[in-house]
Short mmCIF file of C-alpha atoms in Angstrom, two decimals:
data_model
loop_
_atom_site.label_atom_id
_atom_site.label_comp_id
_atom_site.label_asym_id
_atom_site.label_seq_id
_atom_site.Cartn_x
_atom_site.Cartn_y
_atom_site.Cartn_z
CA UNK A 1 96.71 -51.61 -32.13
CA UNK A 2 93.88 -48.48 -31.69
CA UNK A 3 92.19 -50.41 -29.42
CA UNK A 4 94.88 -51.29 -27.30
CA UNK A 5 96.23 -47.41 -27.45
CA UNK A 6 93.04 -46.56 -26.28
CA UNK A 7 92.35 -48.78 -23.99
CA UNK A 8 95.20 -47.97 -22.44
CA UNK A 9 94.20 -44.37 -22.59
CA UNK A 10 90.75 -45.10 -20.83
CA UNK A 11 92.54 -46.63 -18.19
CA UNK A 12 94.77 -43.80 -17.27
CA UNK A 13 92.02 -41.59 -17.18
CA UNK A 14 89.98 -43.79 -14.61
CA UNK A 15 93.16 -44.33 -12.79
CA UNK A 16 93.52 -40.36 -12.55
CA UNK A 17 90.13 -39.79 -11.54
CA UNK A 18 90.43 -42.49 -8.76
CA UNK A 19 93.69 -41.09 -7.66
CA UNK A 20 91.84 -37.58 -7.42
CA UNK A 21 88.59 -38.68 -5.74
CA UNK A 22 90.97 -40.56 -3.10
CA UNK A 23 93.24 -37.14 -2.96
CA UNK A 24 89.62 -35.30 -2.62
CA UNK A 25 89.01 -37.63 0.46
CA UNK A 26 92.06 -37.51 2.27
CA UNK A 27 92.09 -33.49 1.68
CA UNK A 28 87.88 -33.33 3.48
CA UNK A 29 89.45 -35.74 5.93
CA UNK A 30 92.18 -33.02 7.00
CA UNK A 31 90.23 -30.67 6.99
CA UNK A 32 86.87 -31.90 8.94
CA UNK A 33 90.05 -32.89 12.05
CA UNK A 34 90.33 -28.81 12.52
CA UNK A 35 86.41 -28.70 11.84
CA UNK A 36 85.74 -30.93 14.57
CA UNK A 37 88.31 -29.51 17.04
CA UNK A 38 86.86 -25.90 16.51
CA UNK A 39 83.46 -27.26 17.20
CA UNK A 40 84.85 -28.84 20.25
CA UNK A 41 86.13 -25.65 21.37
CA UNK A 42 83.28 -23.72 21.17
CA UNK A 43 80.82 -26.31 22.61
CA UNK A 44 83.20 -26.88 25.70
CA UNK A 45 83.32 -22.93 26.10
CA UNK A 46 79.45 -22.71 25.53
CA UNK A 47 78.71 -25.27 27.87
CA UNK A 48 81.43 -23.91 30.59
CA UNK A 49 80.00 -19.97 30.61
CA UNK A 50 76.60 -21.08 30.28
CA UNK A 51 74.69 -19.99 34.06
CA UNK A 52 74.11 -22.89 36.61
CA UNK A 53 76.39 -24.87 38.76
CA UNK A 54 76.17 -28.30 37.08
CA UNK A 55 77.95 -30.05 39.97
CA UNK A 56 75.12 -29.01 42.41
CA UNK A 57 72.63 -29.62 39.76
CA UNK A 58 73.74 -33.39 38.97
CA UNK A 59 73.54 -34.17 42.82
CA UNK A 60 70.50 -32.34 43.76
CA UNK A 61 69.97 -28.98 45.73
CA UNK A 62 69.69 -31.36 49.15
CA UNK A 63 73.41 -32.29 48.70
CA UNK A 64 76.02 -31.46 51.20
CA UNK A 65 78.11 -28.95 50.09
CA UNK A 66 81.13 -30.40 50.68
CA UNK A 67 80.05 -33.44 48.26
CA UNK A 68 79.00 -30.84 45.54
CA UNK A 69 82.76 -29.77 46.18
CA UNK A 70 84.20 -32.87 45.51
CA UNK A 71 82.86 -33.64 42.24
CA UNK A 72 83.76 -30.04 41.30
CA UNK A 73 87.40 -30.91 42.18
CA UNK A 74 86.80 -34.62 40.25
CA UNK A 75 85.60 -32.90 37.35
CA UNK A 76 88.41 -29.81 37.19
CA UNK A 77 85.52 -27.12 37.69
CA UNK A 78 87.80 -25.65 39.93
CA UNK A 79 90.41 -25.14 37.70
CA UNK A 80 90.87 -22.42 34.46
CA UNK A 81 88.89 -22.85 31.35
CA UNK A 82 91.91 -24.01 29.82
CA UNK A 83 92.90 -26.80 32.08
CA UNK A 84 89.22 -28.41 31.91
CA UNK A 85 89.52 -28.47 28.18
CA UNK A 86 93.03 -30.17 28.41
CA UNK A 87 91.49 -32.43 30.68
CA UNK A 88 88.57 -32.92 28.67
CA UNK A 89 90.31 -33.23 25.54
CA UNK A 90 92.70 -35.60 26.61
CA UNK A 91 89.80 -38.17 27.18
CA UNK A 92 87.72 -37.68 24.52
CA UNK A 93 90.77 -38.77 22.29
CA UNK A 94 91.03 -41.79 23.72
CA UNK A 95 87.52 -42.28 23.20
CA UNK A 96 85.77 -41.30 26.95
CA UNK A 97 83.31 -38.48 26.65
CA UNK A 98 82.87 -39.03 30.85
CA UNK A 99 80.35 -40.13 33.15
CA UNK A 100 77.04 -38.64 32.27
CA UNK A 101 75.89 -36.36 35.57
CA UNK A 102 72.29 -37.34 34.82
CA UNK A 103 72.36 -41.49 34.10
CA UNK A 104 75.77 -41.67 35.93
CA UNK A 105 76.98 -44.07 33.11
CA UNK A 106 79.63 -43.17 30.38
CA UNK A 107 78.19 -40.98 28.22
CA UNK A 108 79.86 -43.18 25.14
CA UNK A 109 77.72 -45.64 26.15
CA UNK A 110 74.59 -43.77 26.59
CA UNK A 111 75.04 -42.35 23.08
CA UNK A 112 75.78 -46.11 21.82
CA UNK A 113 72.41 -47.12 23.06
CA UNK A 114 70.12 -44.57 22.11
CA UNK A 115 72.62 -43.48 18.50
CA UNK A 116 71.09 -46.47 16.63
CA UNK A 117 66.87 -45.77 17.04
CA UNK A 118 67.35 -42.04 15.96
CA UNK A 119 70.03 -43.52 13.01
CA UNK A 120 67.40 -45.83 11.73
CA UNK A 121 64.53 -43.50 11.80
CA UNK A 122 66.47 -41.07 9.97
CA UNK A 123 67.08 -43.32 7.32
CA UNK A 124 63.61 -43.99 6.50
CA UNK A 125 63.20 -39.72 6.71
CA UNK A 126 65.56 -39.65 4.07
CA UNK A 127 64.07 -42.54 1.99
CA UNK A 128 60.68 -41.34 2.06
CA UNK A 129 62.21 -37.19 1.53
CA UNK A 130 64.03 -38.48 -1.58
CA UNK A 131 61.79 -40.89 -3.03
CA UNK A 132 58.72 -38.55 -2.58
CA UNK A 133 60.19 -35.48 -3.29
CA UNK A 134 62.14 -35.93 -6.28
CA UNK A 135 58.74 -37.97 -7.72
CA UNK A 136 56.87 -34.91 -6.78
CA UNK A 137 59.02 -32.29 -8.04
CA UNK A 138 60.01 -34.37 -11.73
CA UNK A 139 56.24 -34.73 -12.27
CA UNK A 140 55.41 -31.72 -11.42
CA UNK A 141 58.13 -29.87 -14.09
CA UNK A 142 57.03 -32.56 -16.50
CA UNK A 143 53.19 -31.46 -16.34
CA UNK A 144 53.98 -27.53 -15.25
CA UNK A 145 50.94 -25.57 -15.07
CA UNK A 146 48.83 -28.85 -14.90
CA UNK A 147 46.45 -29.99 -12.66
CA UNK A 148 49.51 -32.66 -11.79
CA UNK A 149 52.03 -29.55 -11.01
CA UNK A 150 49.18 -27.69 -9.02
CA UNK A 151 48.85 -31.07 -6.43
CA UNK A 152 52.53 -30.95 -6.76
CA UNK A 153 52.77 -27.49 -5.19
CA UNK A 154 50.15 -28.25 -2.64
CA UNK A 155 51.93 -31.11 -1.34
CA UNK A 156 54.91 -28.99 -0.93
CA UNK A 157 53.52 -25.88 0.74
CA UNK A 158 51.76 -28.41 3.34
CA UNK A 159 54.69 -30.25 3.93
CA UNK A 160 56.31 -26.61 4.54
CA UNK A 161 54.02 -25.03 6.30
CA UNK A 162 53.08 -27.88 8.95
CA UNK A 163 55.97 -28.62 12.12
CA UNK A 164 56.76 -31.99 11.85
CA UNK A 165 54.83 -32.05 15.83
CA UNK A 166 51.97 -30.99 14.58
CA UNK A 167 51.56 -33.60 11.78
CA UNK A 168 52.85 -36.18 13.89
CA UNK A 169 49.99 -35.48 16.45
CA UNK A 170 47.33 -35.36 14.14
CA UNK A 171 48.70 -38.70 12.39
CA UNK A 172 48.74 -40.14 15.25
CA UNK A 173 45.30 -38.90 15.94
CA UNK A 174 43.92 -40.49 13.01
CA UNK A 175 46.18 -43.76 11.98
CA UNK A 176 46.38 -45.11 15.47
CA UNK A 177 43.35 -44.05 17.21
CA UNK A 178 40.80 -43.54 14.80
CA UNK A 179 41.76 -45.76 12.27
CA UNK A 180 44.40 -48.54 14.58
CA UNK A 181 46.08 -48.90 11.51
CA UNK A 182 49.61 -48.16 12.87
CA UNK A 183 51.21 -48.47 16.27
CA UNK A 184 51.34 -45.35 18.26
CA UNK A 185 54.58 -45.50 20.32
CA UNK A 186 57.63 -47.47 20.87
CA UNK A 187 59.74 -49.35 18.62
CA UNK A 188 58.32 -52.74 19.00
CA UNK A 189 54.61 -53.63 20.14
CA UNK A 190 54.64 -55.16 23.78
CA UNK A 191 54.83 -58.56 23.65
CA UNK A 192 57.60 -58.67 20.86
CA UNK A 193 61.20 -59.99 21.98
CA UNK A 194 63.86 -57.63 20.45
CA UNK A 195 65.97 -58.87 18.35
CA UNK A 196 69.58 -59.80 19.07
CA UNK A 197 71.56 -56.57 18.62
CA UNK A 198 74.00 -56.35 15.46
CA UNK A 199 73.88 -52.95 13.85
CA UNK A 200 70.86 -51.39 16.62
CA UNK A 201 68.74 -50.88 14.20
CA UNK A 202 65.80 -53.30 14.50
CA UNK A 203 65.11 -53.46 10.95
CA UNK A 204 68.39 -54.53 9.71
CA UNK A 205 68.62 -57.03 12.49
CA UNK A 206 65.76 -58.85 11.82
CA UNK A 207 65.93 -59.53 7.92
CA UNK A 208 69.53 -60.47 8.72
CA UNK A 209 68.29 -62.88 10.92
CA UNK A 210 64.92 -63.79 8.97
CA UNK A 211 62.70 -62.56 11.94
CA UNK A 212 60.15 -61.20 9.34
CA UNK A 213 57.83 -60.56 11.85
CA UNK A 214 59.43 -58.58 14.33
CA UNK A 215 60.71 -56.49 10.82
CA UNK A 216 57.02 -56.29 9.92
CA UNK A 217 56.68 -55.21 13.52
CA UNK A 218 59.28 -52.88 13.29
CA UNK A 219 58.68 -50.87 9.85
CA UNK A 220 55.06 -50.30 10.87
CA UNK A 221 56.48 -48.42 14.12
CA UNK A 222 58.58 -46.54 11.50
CA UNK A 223 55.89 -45.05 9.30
CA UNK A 224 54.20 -42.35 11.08
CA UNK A 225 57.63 -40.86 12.89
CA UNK A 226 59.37 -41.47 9.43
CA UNK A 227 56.98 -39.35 7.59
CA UNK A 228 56.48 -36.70 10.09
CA UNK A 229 60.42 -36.20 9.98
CA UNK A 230 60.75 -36.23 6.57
CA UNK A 231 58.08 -34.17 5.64
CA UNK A 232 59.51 -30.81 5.84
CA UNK A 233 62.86 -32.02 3.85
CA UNK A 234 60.10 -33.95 1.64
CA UNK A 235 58.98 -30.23 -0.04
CA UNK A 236 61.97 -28.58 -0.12
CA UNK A 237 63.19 -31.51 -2.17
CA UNK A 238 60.27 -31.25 -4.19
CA UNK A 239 60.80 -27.51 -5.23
CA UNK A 240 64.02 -27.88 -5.59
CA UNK A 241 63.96 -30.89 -7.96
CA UNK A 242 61.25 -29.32 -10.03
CA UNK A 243 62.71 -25.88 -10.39
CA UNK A 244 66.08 -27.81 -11.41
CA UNK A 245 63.93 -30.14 -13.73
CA UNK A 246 62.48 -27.10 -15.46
CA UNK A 247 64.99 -25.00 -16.17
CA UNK A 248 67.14 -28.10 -17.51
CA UNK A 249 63.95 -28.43 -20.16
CA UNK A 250 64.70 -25.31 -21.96
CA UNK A 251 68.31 -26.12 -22.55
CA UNK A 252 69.07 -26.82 -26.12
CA UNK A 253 70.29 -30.48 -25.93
CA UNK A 254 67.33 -31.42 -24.19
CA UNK A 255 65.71 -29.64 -27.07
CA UNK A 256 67.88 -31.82 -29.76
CA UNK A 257 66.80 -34.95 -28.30
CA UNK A 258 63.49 -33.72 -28.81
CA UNK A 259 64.07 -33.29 -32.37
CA UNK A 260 65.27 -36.84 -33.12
CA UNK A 261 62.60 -38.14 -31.98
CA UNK A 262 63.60 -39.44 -28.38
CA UNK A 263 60.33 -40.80 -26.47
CA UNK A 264 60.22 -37.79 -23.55
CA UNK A 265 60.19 -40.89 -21.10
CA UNK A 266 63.90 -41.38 -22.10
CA UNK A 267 64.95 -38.00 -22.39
CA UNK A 268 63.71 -37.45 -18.62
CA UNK A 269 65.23 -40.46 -17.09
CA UNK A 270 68.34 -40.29 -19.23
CA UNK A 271 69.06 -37.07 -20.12
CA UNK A 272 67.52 -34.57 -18.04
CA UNK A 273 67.53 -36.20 -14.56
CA UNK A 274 70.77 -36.43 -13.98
CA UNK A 275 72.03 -33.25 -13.99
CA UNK A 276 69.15 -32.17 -12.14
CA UNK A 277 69.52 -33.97 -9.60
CA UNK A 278 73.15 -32.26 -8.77
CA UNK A 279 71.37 -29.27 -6.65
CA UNK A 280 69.03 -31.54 -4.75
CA UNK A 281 71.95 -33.93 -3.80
CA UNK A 282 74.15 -30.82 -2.88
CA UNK A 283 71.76 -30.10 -0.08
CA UNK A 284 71.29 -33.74 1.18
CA UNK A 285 74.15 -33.57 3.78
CA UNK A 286 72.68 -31.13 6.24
CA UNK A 287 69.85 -32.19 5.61
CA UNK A 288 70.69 -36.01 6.54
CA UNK A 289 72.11 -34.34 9.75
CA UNK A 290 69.44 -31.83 10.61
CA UNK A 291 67.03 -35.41 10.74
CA UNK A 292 69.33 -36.69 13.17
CA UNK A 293 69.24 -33.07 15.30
CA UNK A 294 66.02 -32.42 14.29
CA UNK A 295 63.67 -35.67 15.62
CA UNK A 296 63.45 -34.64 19.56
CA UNK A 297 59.77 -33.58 19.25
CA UNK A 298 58.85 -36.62 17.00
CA UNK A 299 61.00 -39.12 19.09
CA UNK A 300 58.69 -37.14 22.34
CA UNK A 301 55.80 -37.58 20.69
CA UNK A 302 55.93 -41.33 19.92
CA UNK A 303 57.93 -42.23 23.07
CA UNK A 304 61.06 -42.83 21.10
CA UNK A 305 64.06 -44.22 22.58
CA UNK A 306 66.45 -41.62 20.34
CA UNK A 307 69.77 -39.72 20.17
CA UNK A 308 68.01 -36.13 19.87
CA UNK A 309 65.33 -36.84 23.03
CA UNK A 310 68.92 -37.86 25.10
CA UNK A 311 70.46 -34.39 24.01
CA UNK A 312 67.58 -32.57 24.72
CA UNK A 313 67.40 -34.20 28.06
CA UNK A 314 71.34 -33.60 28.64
CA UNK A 315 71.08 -29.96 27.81
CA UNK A 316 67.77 -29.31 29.79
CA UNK A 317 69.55 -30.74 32.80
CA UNK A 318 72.64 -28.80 32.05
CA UNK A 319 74.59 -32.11 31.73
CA UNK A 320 77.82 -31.00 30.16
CA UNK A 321 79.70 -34.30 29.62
CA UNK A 322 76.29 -35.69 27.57
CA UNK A 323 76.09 -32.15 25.64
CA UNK A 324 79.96 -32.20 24.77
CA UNK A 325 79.25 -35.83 23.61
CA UNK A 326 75.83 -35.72 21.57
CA UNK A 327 77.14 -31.94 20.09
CA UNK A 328 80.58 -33.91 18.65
CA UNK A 329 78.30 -36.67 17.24
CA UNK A 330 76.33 -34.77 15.53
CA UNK A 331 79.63 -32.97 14.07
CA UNK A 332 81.13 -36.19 12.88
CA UNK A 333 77.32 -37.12 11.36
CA UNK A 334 77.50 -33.82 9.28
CA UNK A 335 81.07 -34.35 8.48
CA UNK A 336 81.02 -37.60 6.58
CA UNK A 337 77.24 -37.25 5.13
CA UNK A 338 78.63 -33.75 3.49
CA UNK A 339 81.62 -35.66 2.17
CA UNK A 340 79.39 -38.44 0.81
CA UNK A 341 77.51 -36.25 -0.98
CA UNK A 342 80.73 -34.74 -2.50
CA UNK A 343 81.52 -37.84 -3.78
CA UNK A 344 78.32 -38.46 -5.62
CA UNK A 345 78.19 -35.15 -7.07
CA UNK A 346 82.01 -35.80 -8.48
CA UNK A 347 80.03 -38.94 -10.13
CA UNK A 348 77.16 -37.49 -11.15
CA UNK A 349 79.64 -34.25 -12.91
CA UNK A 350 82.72 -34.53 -12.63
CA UNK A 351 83.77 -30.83 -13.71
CA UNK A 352 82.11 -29.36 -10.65
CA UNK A 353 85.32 -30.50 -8.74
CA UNK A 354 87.67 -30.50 -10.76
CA UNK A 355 86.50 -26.22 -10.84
CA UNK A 356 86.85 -26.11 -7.26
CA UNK A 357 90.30 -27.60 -7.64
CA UNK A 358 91.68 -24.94 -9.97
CA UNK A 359 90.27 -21.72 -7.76
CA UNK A 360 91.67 -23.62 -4.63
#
């Protein structure tokens, strides 16, 4: 009879927590709608006041005027602020961010081609910033003052102190030209049929198809842009992790475990790591989306076919409908990875939210 009381109990508990978290995600929901249509505004004012004509600089200064006139009129230049943004608004709810002025194609289209080899290198940023960085920073709190926590630190202020364009160059210098280890540019080595598009991201596609060599291909085009992405995010993580790792050593449970004996191996992995972990998750959102933003110089440098080179392009070339486009991506990006990592701090401890709740 206990044990069906309180297993009863249990469940009502989980049920209540997974009617908050789904409460918690319909509430970041509603509010990222007004968080998106504010950034809308103010990119589609931005872009509007900004100097230039961008009708006469999508056809060329050799156009007729009279043509340049007619694409004003097509695309409501002509008209109030206000009206554009209706206009504007109006399509990019149904989905049509416009022609792009540059590529003359739809710029949902441009953004659906070039989205998914900026998505997949920003994956392997983040692997290689989280894996390395949290290693770095827990080893380095473990052996503080060490000859393990002094590499630690090194490794941190060089990722820090070196633009991800200038350690890009020089690994390209050395891995592909000095060494040929690794492939210099492109996604795929010439010669190398791409594989049949699924997801976009040639990595996926190929071990879901069992194309191990074109994945082989493929991750060895990834290493060098990866790491020189990730780098910067790769020490910050580090610090962070190891300040959080040492602080969480003095508290006094960590010092109890101590005193029954624990092996420190368990106490670290068990204990100590998971609360430690909350302020280097709490970060991981932006910094998910500043990859994405972020990777223009390293897609330039290794000739990459990304998002961020295209929205560089667009807003060098004053291309409105591609910078309205590429700036509301990027919103939605930051949007859901910030709610993401909501959600896995609510795992990791619970009672952060359930705080915000009550001041709210």
């Amino acid at each position: 009879k206990r044990k069906s009381v309180l297993t009863s109990f249990l469940s009502m508990v989980k049920l209540k927590m997974k009617d908050r978290r789904i409460i918690f995600i319909v509430k970041r929901l509603f509010y990222s709608v007004f968080v998106l249509w504010g950034l809308s505004v103010l990119i589609f004012v931005m872009s509007r006041i900004a100097p230039g004509d961008p009708a006469r600089m999508a056809l060329g200064t050799r156009a007729p005027e009279e043509v340049v006139e007619r694409l004003r009129i097509a695309m409501h230049y002509n008209e109030p602020i206000y009206i554009q943004y209706f206009h504007w608004f109006k399509s990019v709810l149904r989905g049509n961010f416009g022609v792009s002025l540059v590529t003359q194609h739809p710029v949902l289209e441009d953004i659906s081609q070039v989205f998914p080899a900026t998505f997949e290198l920003a994956i392997f940023a983040f692997i290689f910033m989280i894996v390395i960085g949290i290693t770095i920073g827990v080893f380095s709190a473990r052996y503080n003052n060490t000859w393990v926590d002094n590499l630690g630190r090194l490794a941190s202020y060089f990722g820090i102190v070196t633009p991800p364009f200038v350690f890009a160059t020089i690994g390209m210098l050395i891995f592909c030209y000095l060494l040929n280890v690794l492939p210099a540019m492109g996604r795929l080595s010439p010669g190398i049929i791409y594989p049949p598009k699924i997801t976009g991201l040639i990595t996926i596609d190929a071990l879901i198809q069992g194309n191990f060599k074109v994945f082989i291909d493929a991750l060895k085009h990834l290493i060098l842009p990866a790491v020189s992405l990730g780098l910067l995010g790769m020490a910050e993580e580090a610090r962070i992790t190891r300040a959080s790792v040492y602080n969480n050593m003095k508290k006094d449970y960590i010092a109890a475990a101590e005193s029954y004996g624990i092996p420190v191996r368990a106490i670290m992995f068990r204990d100590l790591l998971k609360p430690s972990l909350i302020a280097v998750i709490s970060i991981l959102g932006l910094e998910f989306g500043a990859l994405i933003a972020n990777a223009f110089l390293v897609e330039l440098i290794f000739n990459w076919p990304g998002f961020a080179r295209y929205g560089m392009n667009a807003m060098l070339q004053k291309d409105l409908n591609a910078i309205s486009g590429v700036v509301l991506i990027l919103g939605i990006v930051f949007v859901f990875s910030n709610i993401i990592v909501d959600l896995i701090v609510d795992f990791l401890d619970p009672r952060i939210h359930l705080i915000k709740e009550r001041n709210e």
